[in-house]
CSV table of C-alpha atoms and ligand atoms in Angstrom, one decimal:
chain,number,residue,atom,x,y,z
Z,1,MET,CA,0.0,0.0,0.0
Z,2,PRO,CA,1.5,3.4,-0.9
Z,3,ASP,CA,2.1,5.7,2.0
Z,4,SER,CA,-0.6,8.3,1.5
Z,5,ARG,CA,-0.3,10.1,4.9
Z,6,PRO,CA,0.1,13.9,4.3
Z,7,ARG,CA,3.5,15.4,5.2
Z,8,ASN,CA,1.5,18.0,7.3
Z,9,ASP,CA,-1.1,15.9,9.1
Z,10,ASN,CA,-1.7,18.2,12.0
Z,11,PHE,CA,-5.3,18.6,10.9
Z,12,LEU,CA,-6.0,14.9,11.0
Z,13,ARG,CA,-4.1,14.5,14.2
Z,14,ALA,CA,-6.0,17.2,16.0
Z,15,LEU,CA,-9.3,15.6,15.0
Z,16,LEU,CA,-8.2,12.2,16.3
Z,17,LYS,CA,-6.9,13.9,19.4
Z,18,LYS,CA,-3.3,12.9,18.8
Z,19,PRO,CA,-0.5,15.4,19.7
Z,20,VAL,CA,0.1,18.2,17.1
Z,21,GLU,CA,3.1,20.4,16.4
Z,22,ARG,CA,0.9,23.5,16.1
Z,23,THR,CA,-2.9,24.3,16.1
Z,24,PRO,CA,-4.0,23.5,12.5
Z,25,ILE,CA,-6.1,26.1,10.6
Z,26,TRP,CA,-8.3,26.1,7.5
Z,27,LEU,CA,-11.2,28.3,6.7
Z,28,MET,CA,-14.7,27.5,5.6
Z,29,ARG,CA,-15.2,28.7,2.0
Z,30,GLN,CA,-11.4,29.3,1.8
Z,31,ALA,CA,-11.7,29.2,-2.0
Z,32,GLY,CA,-14.1,31.9,-2.8
Z,33,ARG,CA,-14.9,35.4,-4.2
Z,34,TYR,CA,-12.6,37.3,-1.7
Z,35,LEU,CA,-9.7,35.9,-3.8
Z,36,PRO,CA,-9.2,37.7,-7.2
Z,37,GLU,CA,-7.7,34.6,-8.7
Z,38,TYR,CA,-10.9,32.7,-7.8
Z,39,CYS,CA,-13.0,35.3,-9.6
Z,40,ALA,CA,-10.7,35.0,-12.6
Z,41,THR,CA,-11.1,31.2,-12.8
Z,42,ARG,CA,-14.8,31.4,-12.2
Z,43,GLN,CA,-15.0,33.9,-15.1
Z,44,ARG,CA,-13.1,31.4,-17.3
Z,45,ALA,CA,-15.5,28.7,-16.3
Z,46,GLY,CA,-18.5,30.9,-17.2
Z,47,ASP,CA,-20.4,30.5,-14.0
Z,48,PHE,CA,-20.3,28.9,-10.5
Z,49,LEU,CA,-22.0,25.7,-11.5
Z,50,SER,CA,-19.7,25.1,-14.5
Z,51,LEU,CA,-16.8,25.7,-12.2
Z,52,CYS,CA,-18.1,23.0,-9.8
Z,53,LYS,CA,-18.7,20.6,-12.8
Z,54,SER,CA,-15.1,21.0,-14.3
Z,55,PRO,CA,-12.7,18.8,-12.3
Z,56,ASP,CA,-9.7,20.7,-13.5
Z,57,LEU,CA,-11.0,24.1,-12.7
Z,58,ALA,CA,-12.4,22.9,-9.4
Z,59,CYS,CA,-8.9,21.6,-8.6
Z,60,GLU,CA,-7.4,24.9,-9.6
Z,61,VAL,CA,-9.5,26.9,-7.2
Z,62,THR,CA,-9.2,24.4,-4.4
Z,63,LEU,CA,-5.4,25.0,-4.5
Z,64,GLN,CA,-5.5,28.8,-4.7
Z,65,PRO,CA,-5.9,29.5,-1.0
Z,66,LEU,CA,-3.1,27.0,-0.3
Z,67,ALA,CA,-0.7,28.8,-2.6
Z,68,ARG,CA,-1.3,32.1,-0.7
Z,69,TYR,CA,-1.5,30.9,2.9
Z,70,ASP,CA,0.1,28.2,5.0
Z,71,LEU,CA,-3.2,26.4,5.6
Z,72,ASP,CA,-3.3,22.9,7.1
Z,73,ALA,CA,-6.0,21.4,5.0
Z,74,ALA,CA,-7.6,21.7,1.5
Z,75,ILE,CA,-11.4,21.4,1.1
Z,76,LEU,CA,-12.9,20.0,-2.1
Z,77,PHE,CA,-14.4,22.8,-4.2
Z,78,SER,CA,-18.0,22.0,-4.8
Z,79,ASP,CA,-21.4,22.8,-3.3
Z,80,ILE,CA,-23.8,21.0,-0.9
Z,81,LEU,CA,-26.6,21.4,-3.5
Z,82,THR,CA,-25.0,19.1,-6.1
Z,83,VAL,CA,-26.8,16.2,-4.3
Z,84,PRO,CA,-30.4,17.5,-4.7
Z,85,ASP,CA,-29.4,18.5,-8.3
Z,86,ALA,CA,-28.4,14.8,-8.9
Z,87,MET,CA,-31.9,13.9,-7.5
Z,88,GLY,CA,-33.4,15.8,-10.4
Z,89,LEU,CA,-34.5,19.0,-8.8
Z,90,GLY,CA,-32.7,21.2,-11.3
Z,91,LEU,CA,-30.3,23.5,-9.5
Z,92,TYR,CA,-29.5,26.9,-10.9
Z,93,PHE,CA,-28.0,30.1,-9.5
Z,94,GLU,CA,-29.8,33.5,-10.1
Z,95,THR,CA,-27.1,36.2,-10.2
Z,96,GLY,CA,-27.1,37.9,-6.8
Z,97,GLU,CA,-30.0,35.8,-5.5
Z,98,GLY,CA,-28.2,32.6,-4.5
Z,99,PRO,CA,-29.3,29.0,-5.3
Z,100,ARG,CA,-32.7,28.0,-6.7
Z,101,PHE,CA,-34.4,24.7,-7.7
Z,102,GLN,CA,-36.6,24.4,-10.8
Z,103,ARG,CA,-38.7,21.7,-9.2
Z,104,PRO,CA,-39.0,22.3,-5.4
Z,105,LEU,CA,-40.3,19.3,-3.5
Z,106,ARG,CA,-43.8,20.0,-2.3
Z,107,GLU,CA,-46.1,17.3,-3.8
Z,108,GLU,CA,-46.6,14.0,-2.1
Z,109,SER,CA,-46.3,12.1,-5.4
Z,110,ALA,CA,-42.9,13.7,-6.2
Z,111,ILE,CA,-41.7,13.0,-2.6
Z,112,ASN,CA,-42.7,9.4,-3.0
Z,113,ARG,CA,-40.7,9.1,-6.3
Z,114,LEU,CA,-37.5,10.6,-4.8
Z,115,LEU,CA,-34.5,8.3,-5.0
Z,116,ALA,CA,-31.0,8.4,-3.7
Z,117,PRO,CA,-28.7,8.9,-6.7
Z,118,ASP,CA,-25.7,6.6,-7.4
Z,119,PRO,CA,-22.8,9.1,-6.9
Z,120,ARG,CA,-20.7,7.3,-9.5
Z,121,GLU,CA,-23.4,7.8,-12.1
Z,122,ARG,CA,-24.8,11.3,-11.2
Z,123,LEU,CA,-21.9,13.0,-9.3
Z,124,GLY,CA,-19.0,11.6,-11.2
Z,125,TYR,CA,-17.7,15.2,-11.8
Z,126,VAL,CA,-17.3,15.6,-8.0
Z,127,LEU,CA,-15.5,12.3,-7.6
Z,128,ASP,CA,-13.2,13.2,-10.6
Z,129,ALA,CA,-12.4,16.5,-8.8
Z,130,VAL,CA,-11.5,14.6,-5.6
Z,131,ARG,CA,-9.1,12.4,-7.5
Z,132,THR,CA,-7.6,15.3,-9.4
Z,133,ILE,CA,-7.1,17.4,-6.3
Z,134,ARG,CA,-5.5,14.5,-4.3
Z,135,LYS,CA,-3.0,14.0,-7.2
Z,136,ALA,CA,-2.2,17.7,-7.3
Z,137,LEU,CA,-1.8,18.0,-3.5
Z,138,ASP,CA,0.8,15.3,-3.7
Z,139,ASN,CA,0.3,14.5,0.0
Z,140,ALA,CA,1.2,18.0,1.2
Z,141,VAL,CA,-1.9,18.5,3.3
Z,142,PRO,CA,-5.1,16.4,3.8
Z,143,LEU,CA,-8.2,16.8,1.6
Z,144,ILE,CA,-11.6,17.3,3.2
Z,145,GLY,CA,-14.7,16.0,1.5
Z,146,PHE,CA,-18.1,17.3,2.5
Z,147,SER,CA,-21.8,17.2,2.2
Z,148,GLY,CA,-24.9,19.1,3.4
Z,149,SER,CA,-26.9,17.6,6.2
Z,150,PRO,CA,-30.2,16.0,5.3
Z,151,TYR,CA,-32.2,18.7,7.1
Z,152,THR,CA,-30.2,21.6,5.5
Z,153,LEU,CA,-30.5,20.0,2.0
Z,154,ALA,CA,-34.3,19.5,2.6
Z,155,CYS,CA,-34.6,23.2,3.5
Z,156,TYR,CA,-33.4,24.1,0.0
Z,157,MET,CA,-35.3,21.3,-1.7
Z,158,VAL,CA,-38.7,22.2,-0.1
Z,159,GLU,CA,-38.3,26.0,-0.1
Z,160,GLY,CA,-36.9,25.9,-3.6
Z,161,GLY,CA,-34.0,28.2,-2.6
Z,162,GLY,CA,-32.8,30.2,0.4
Z,163,SER,CA,-35.5,31.3,2.9
Z,164,ARG,CA,-35.8,33.7,5.8
Z,165,ASP,CA,-38.7,32.0,7.6
Z,166,PHE,CA,-38.6,28.3,6.3
Z,167,ARG,CA,-42.4,28.5,6.0
Z,168,HIS,CA,-42.8,25.6,3.6
Z,169,ILE,CA,-40.5,23.1,5.3
Z,170,LYS,CA,-41.8,23.9,8.8
Z,171,THR,CA,-45.4,23.6,7.6
Z,172,MET,CA,-44.4,20.1,6.3
Z,173,LEU,CA,-42.5,19.3,9.5
Z,174,TYR,CA,-45.6,20.0,11.7
Z,175,ALA,CA,-48.4,19.1,9.4
Z,176,ARG,CA,-46.9,16.1,7.5
Z,177,PRO,CA,-43.9,14.9,9.4
Z,178,ASP,CA,-44.2,11.5,7.5
Z,179,LEU,CA,-43.4,13.4,4.2
Z,180,LEU,CA,-40.4,15.2,5.7
Z,181,HIS,CA,-39.1,12.0,7.2
Z,182,ARG,CA,-39.3,10.4,3.7
Z,183,ILE,CA,-37.3,13.2,2.2
Z,184,LEU,CA,-34.7,13.1,5.0
Z,185,ASP,CA,-34.3,9.3,4.9
Z,186,VAL,CA,-33.7,9.3,1.1
Z,187,THR,CA,-31.3,12.2,1.5
Z,188,THR,CA,-29.5,10.4,4.4
Z,189,GLU,CA,-29.0,7.4,2.1
Z,190,ALA,CA,-27.7,9.7,-0.7
Z,191,VAL,CA,-25.3,11.5,1.7
Z,192,ILE,CA,-23.9,8.2,3.0
Z,193,ALA,CA,-23.2,6.9,-0.5
Z,194,TYR,CA,-21.8,10.3,-1.6
Z,195,LEU,CA,-19.4,10.7,1.3
Z,196,ASN,CA,-18.2,7.1,1.1
Z,197,ALA,CA,-17.6,7.6,-2.6
Z,198,GLN,CA,-15.6,10.7,-1.8
Z,199,ILE,CA,-13.6,8.8,0.7
Z,200,GLU,CA,-13.0,5.9,-1.8
Z,201,CYS,CA,-11.7,8.5,-4.3
Z,202,GLY,CA,-9.3,10.2,-1.8
Z,203,ALA,CA,-11.1,12.4,0.7
Z,204,GLN,CA,-9.1,12.0,4.0
Z,205,ALA,CA,-11.7,13.6,6.3
Z,206,VAL,CA,-15.4,14.5,5.8
Z,207,MET,CA,-17.5,17.4,7.1
Z,208,ILE,CA,-21.3,17.6,7.2
Z,209,PHE,CA,-22.7,21.2,7.0
Z,210,ASP,CA,-25.9,21.5,8.9
Z,211,THR,CA,-26.3,25.2,8.3
Z,212,TRP,CA,-30.0,25.4,9.1
Z,213,GLY,CA,-30.3,22.8,12.0
Z,214,GLY,CA,-30.1,25.8,14.4
Z,215,SER,CA,-33.5,27.1,13.1
Z,216,LEU,CA,-35.3,24.1,14.6
Z,217,ALA,CA,-37.1,23.8,18.0
Z,218,ASP,CA,-35.3,21.6,20.5
Z,219,ALA,CA,-37.3,18.4,20.0
Z,220,ALA,CA,-37.5,19.0,16.2
Z,221,TYR,CA,-33.7,19.3,16.0
Z,222,ALA,CA,-33.3,15.9,17.7
Z,223,GLU,CA,-35.9,14.2,15.5
Z,224,PHE,CA,-35.3,15.9,12.1
Z,225,SER,CA,-31.7,16.7,12.0
Z,226,LEU,CA,-29.5,15.0,14.7
Z,227,ALA,CA,-31.1,11.6,14.3
Z,228,LYS,CA,-30.2,11.7,10.6
Z,229,LEU,CA,-26.7,12.9,11.3
Z,230,GLN,CA,-26.2,10.0,13.6
Z,231,ASN,CA,-27.4,7.6,10.9
Z,232,ILE,CA,-24.9,9.1,8.5
Z,233,VAL,CA,-22.0,8.9,10.9
Z,234,ALA,CA,-22.9,5.2,11.5
Z,235,GLY,CA,-22.8,4.5,7.8
Z,236,LEU,CA,-19.5,6.2,6.9
Z,237,HIS,CA,-16.3,4.4,6.3
Z,238,LYS,CA,-14.3,4.8,9.5
Z,239,THR,CA,-11.0,3.8,7.8
Z,240,TRP,CA,-9.8,3.7,4.2
Z,241,GLU,CA,-6.7,2.0,3.0
Z,242,GLY,CA,-5.5,1.7,6.5
Z,243,GLU,CA,-6.0,5.3,7.5
Z,244,LYS,CA,-8.6,6.7,9.9
Z,245,ILE,CA,-11.1,9.0,8.2
Z,246,PRO,CA,-12.4,11.5,10.8
Z,247,SER,CA,-15.8,13.1,10.4
Z,248,ILE,CA,-16.9,16.6,11.5
Z,249,ILE,CA,-20.5,17.7,12.2
Z,250,PHE,CA,-21.2,21.5,12.0
Z,251,THR,CA,-24.7,22.6,13.1
Z,252,LYS,CA,-24.8,26.4,12.8
Z,253,GLY,CA,-26.6,27.6,15.9
Z,254,GLY,CA,-26.1,24.2,17.5
Z,255,GLY,CA,-24.3,25.3,20.7
Z,256,LEU,CA,-27.4,24.4,22.8
Z,257,TRP,CA,-27.1,20.8,21.8
Z,258,LEU,CA,-23.3,20.4,22.0
Z,259,GLU,CA,-23.3,17.3,24.3
Z,260,LYS,CA,-25.9,15.5,22.0
Z,261,ILE,CA,-23.9,16.3,18.9
Z,262,ALA,CA,-20.7,15.2,20.5
Z,263,ALA,CA,-22.4,11.8,21.3
Z,264,SER,CA,-23.4,11.2,17.7
Z,265,GLY,CA,-20.2,9.3,16.9
Z,266,CYS,CA,-18.4,12.0,15.0
Z,267,ASP,CA,-14.8,12.9,15.7
Z,268,GLY,CA,-15.1,16.7,15.6
Z,269,VAL,CA,-17.8,19.2,16.2
Z,270,GLY,CA,-17.8,22.6,14.3
Z,271,LEU,CA,-18.7,25.6,16.4
Z,272,ASP,CA,-20.1,29.0,15.2
Z,273,TRP,CA,-19.1,32.1,17.1
Z,274,ASN,CA,-22.0,32.2,19.5
Z,275,VAL,CA,-20.4,29.8,21.9
Z,276,ASN,CA,-17.2,30.2,24.0
Z,277,ILE,CA,-14.9,27.5,22.8
Z,278,GLY,CA,-13.5,27.0,26.3
Z,279,ASP,CA,-17.0,26.4,27.7
Z,280,ALA,CA,-17.7,24.0,24.8
Z,281,ARG,CA,-14.5,22.1,25.6
Z,282,ARG,CA,-15.5,21.7,29.3
Z,283,ARG,CA,-19.0,20.5,28.2
Z,284,VAL,CA,-17.7,17.8,25.8
Z,285,GLY,CA,-14.5,16.9,27.6
Z,286,ASP,CA,-12.2,14.9,25.3
Z,287,LYS,CA,-15.0,13.1,23.6
Z,288,VAL,CA,-14.6,15.0,20.4
Z,289,ALA,CA,-12.2,17.6,18.8
Z,290,LEU,CA,-13.6,21.1,18.3
Z,291,GLN,CA,-13.4,23.2,15.2
Z,292,GLY,CA,-13.9,26.9,15.1
Z,293,ASN,CA,-14.9,29.5,16.1
Z,294,LEU,CA,-13.8,33.0,15.1
Z,295,ASP,CA,-16.5,35.4,14.0
Z,296,PRO,CA,-15.8,35.8,10.2
Z,297,ASN,CA,-16.5,39.5,10.6
Z,298,VAL,CA,-13.3,39.9,12.7
Z,299,LEU,CA,-11.5,39.7,9.4
Z,300,PHE,CA,-12.8,43.1,8.4
Z,301,ALA,CA,-10.8,44.7,11.3
Z,302,PRO,CA,-7.1,45.7,11.2
Z,303,PRO,CA,-4.5,42.9,11.6
Z,304,GLU,CA,-3.8,43.8,15.2
Z,305,THR,CA,-7.4,43.3,16.1
Z,306,ILE,CA,-7.5,40.0,14.1
Z,307,LYS,CA,-4.5,38.8,16.1
Z,308,ALA,CA,-6.0,39.8,19.4
Z,309,GLU,CA,-9.4,38.1,18.6
Z,310,ALA,CA,-7.7,34.9,17.3
Z,311,ILE,CA,-5.7,34.7,20.5
Z,312,LYS,CA,-8.9,35.0,22.6
Z,313,VAL,CA,-10.2,31.9,20.8
Z,314,LEU,CA,-6.9,30.0,21.2
Z,315,THR,CA,-6.6,30.9,24.9
Z,316,ALA,CA,-10.2,30.0,25.6
Z,317,PHE,CA,-9.7,26.6,24.1
Z,318,GLY,CA,-6.8,26.3,26.4
Z,319,VAL,CA,-4.0,24.2,25.0
Z,320,SER,CA,-1.4,25.1,22.5
Z,321,GLY,CA,2.1,24.3,21.4
Z,322,PRO,CA,3.8,20.9,20.9
Z,323,GLY,CA,1.8,18.1,22.3
Z,324,SER,CA,-1.4,19.9,22.6
Z,325,THR,CA,-4.4,18.8,20.6
Z,326,GLY,CA,-8.1,18.7,19.9
Z,327,HIS,CA,-8.5,22.1,18.3
Z,328,VAL,CA,-8.8,22.8,14.6
Z,329,PHE,CA,-8.9,26.6,14.2
Z,330,ASN,CA,-11.5,27.9,11.8
Z,331,LEU,CA,-14.1,30.6,11.4
Z,332,GLY,CA,-17.6,30.2,12.9
Z,333,HIS,CA,-19.0,30.2,9.3
Z,334,GLY,CA,-17.8,30.8,5.8
Z,335,ILE,CA,-15.4,33.6,4.9
Z,336,SER,CA,-17.1,36.7,3.5
Z,337,GLN,CA,-16.5,37.7,-0.1
Z,338,PHE,CA,-15.6,41.2,1.1
Z,339,THR,CA,-12.7,40.0,3.3
Z,340,PRO,CA,-9.3,41.7,2.4
Z,341,PRO,CA,-7.0,38.7,1.4
Z,342,GLU,CA,-4.1,40.1,3.4
Z,343,HIS,CA,-6.1,39.9,6.6
Z,344,VAL,CA,-6.3,36.1,6.2
Z,345,GLU,CA,-2.5,36.0,6.2
Z,346,ALA,CA,-2.4,37.8,9.6
Z,347,LEU,CA,-4.9,35.2,11.0
Z,348,VAL,CA,-3.0,32.1,9.7
Z,349,GLU,CA,0.4,33.5,11.1
Z,350,THR,CA,-1.2,34.3,14.5
Z,351,VAL,CA,-2.6,30.8,14.9
Z,352,HIS,CA,0.6,29.1,13.8
Z,353,ASN,CA,2.9,31.2,16.0
Z,354,PHE,CA,0.7,31.0,19.1
Z,355,ARG,CA,2.2,29.6,22.3
Z,356,PHE,CA,1.1,30.1,25.8
I,1,LIG,O1,-15.5,25.7,2.1
I,1,LIG,C1,-15.1,25.6,0.9
I,1,LIG,O2,-14.2,26.3,0.5
I,1,LIG,C2,-15.7,24.5,-0.1
I,1,LIG,C3,-16.7,24.9,-1.0
I,1,LIG,C4,-18.1,25.2,-0.5
I,1,LIG,C5,-19.0,26.1,-1.2
I,1,LIG,N1,-20.2,26.0,-0.7
I,1,LIG,C6,-18.6,26.9,-2.4
I,1,LIG,C7,-19.5,28.0,-2.8
I,1,LIG,C8,-18.8,24.6,0.5
I,1,LIG,C9,-18.4,23.6,1.6
I,1,LIG,C10,-20.2,25.1,0.4
I,1,LIG,C11,-21.2,24.7,1.3
I,1,LIG,C12,-22.6,25.3,1.2
I,1,LIG,N2,-23.2,25.7,0.0
I,1,LIG,C13,-23.4,25.5,2.3
I,1,LIG,C14,-23.1,25.1,3.7
I,1,LIG,C15,-22.2,26.0,4.4
I,1,LIG,C16,-22.7,27.4,4.5
I,1,LIG,O3,-22.0,28.3,4.0
I,1,LIG,O4,-23.6,27.6,5.2
I,1,LIG,C17,-24.6,26.1,1.8
I,1,LIG,C18,-25.8,26.5,2.6
I,1,LIG,C19,-24.5,26.2,0.4
I,1,LIG,C20,-25.5,26.7,-0.6
I,1,LIG,C21,-25.0,27.8,-1.3
I,1,LIG,N3,-24.0,27.8,-2.3
I,1,LIG,C22,-25.4,29.2,-1.2
I,1,LIG,C23,-26.4,29.7,-0.2
I,1,LIG,C24,-24.6,29.9,-2.1
I,1,LIG,C25,-24.7,31.4,-2.4
I,1,LIG,C26,-24.0,32.2,-1.4
I,1,LIG,C27,-23.5,33.5,-2.0
I,1,LIG,O5,-22.6,34.0,-1.3
I,1,LIG,O6,-23.9,33.9,-3.1
I,1,LIG,C28,-23.7,29.1,-2.8
I,1,LIG,C29,-22.7,29.4,-3.8
I,1,LIG,C30,-21.3,29.1,-3.4
I,1,LIG,N4,-20.8,28.0,-2.9
I,1,LIG,C31,-20.2,30.0,-3.6
I,1,LIG,C32,-19.0,29.3,-3.2
I,1,LIG,C33,-17.6,29.8,-3.3
I,1,LIG,C34,-20.2,31.4,-4.2
I,1,LIG,C35,-20.5,31.2,-5.6
I,1,LIG,C36,-19.9,32.2,-6.6
I,1,LIG,O7,-18.7,32.1,-6.9
I,1,LIG,O8,-20.7,33.0,-7.0
């Protein structure tokens, strides 16, 4: 078996709670519109979806933030909505309006016909991107694969796009929970197959984005989001080609349910900026690693402020320097398109140079 361990494996080690040389850092949406080189490649692709569907261009943009900054992981360039697109809902992006579906899921008959797609047949372009990126990375840093959570994907599938009040999906949740469970169970099956295919093609860790789980009432979160996340984690490959494949669950707004998320079987829990990462660590002990949780808006402030705010997060977590572990530094949500690229440099340097 070829040795495929990355030369810099601090990210994987932190997730598995093994000693690290320094706190690893990567940023959600690290390849995005705040980088002029990303905008140039996206223009060459024509639009965002064409960029996702071209393995070579998706690889090119995945590597762009790593060329600029000393990041400890790469994340596959794609989108969570490729899965419902592969289920036949017809994804498109309206300029300035975000994602939309041509055929939102509202009718019982359409919900009954919904099937989990075979990722090798319907999402081959993502799997090709994973293989291409792994080759190009040449084992420098690990590659993270990802998916949306069933509930977050269902929000877009039922609403037909982004939403402020989630009126349609919440009506279904309370009036026809059987229909929502059917959507979520098919999507759970799709996500398991999709993430396992990414792992088989070279993803070395996987992250599940539950962006809208935090919009749910307490009992509804347990039933309609967390239960499905647990099923996914149980269905994932735990090792591949002799290497452990850690999984991360990120429920935005999920700070209230931290202990429950940590008990789901995942290796790492992503935190938004609402929680104090030190409190979070005391609540979960060493059951899981924690990823986060700087407010992305800190990156609009001058570098000295960025440095001070990053140190607050590092200090709150509580361990740093050789031997320490369990913290993957990240933002509490995706980086804004208005972030000055030089400010990211200040953040990465601060995290890497930090010692108590
Ligand atoms: O983190 C990364 O660098 C990997 C790539 C990635 C993208 N989207 C690229 C992207 C990941 C992991 C996502 C996840 C995603 N996509 C989520 C979950 C995480 C989150 O941010 O909450 C969600 C809800 C989506 C759906 C989605 N895709 C929305 C709402 C939008 C529009 C947002 C906007 O700012 O216009 C997208 C488009 C999108 N996905 C962009 C990028 C870089 C911007 C597209 C562009 O170039 O115009």
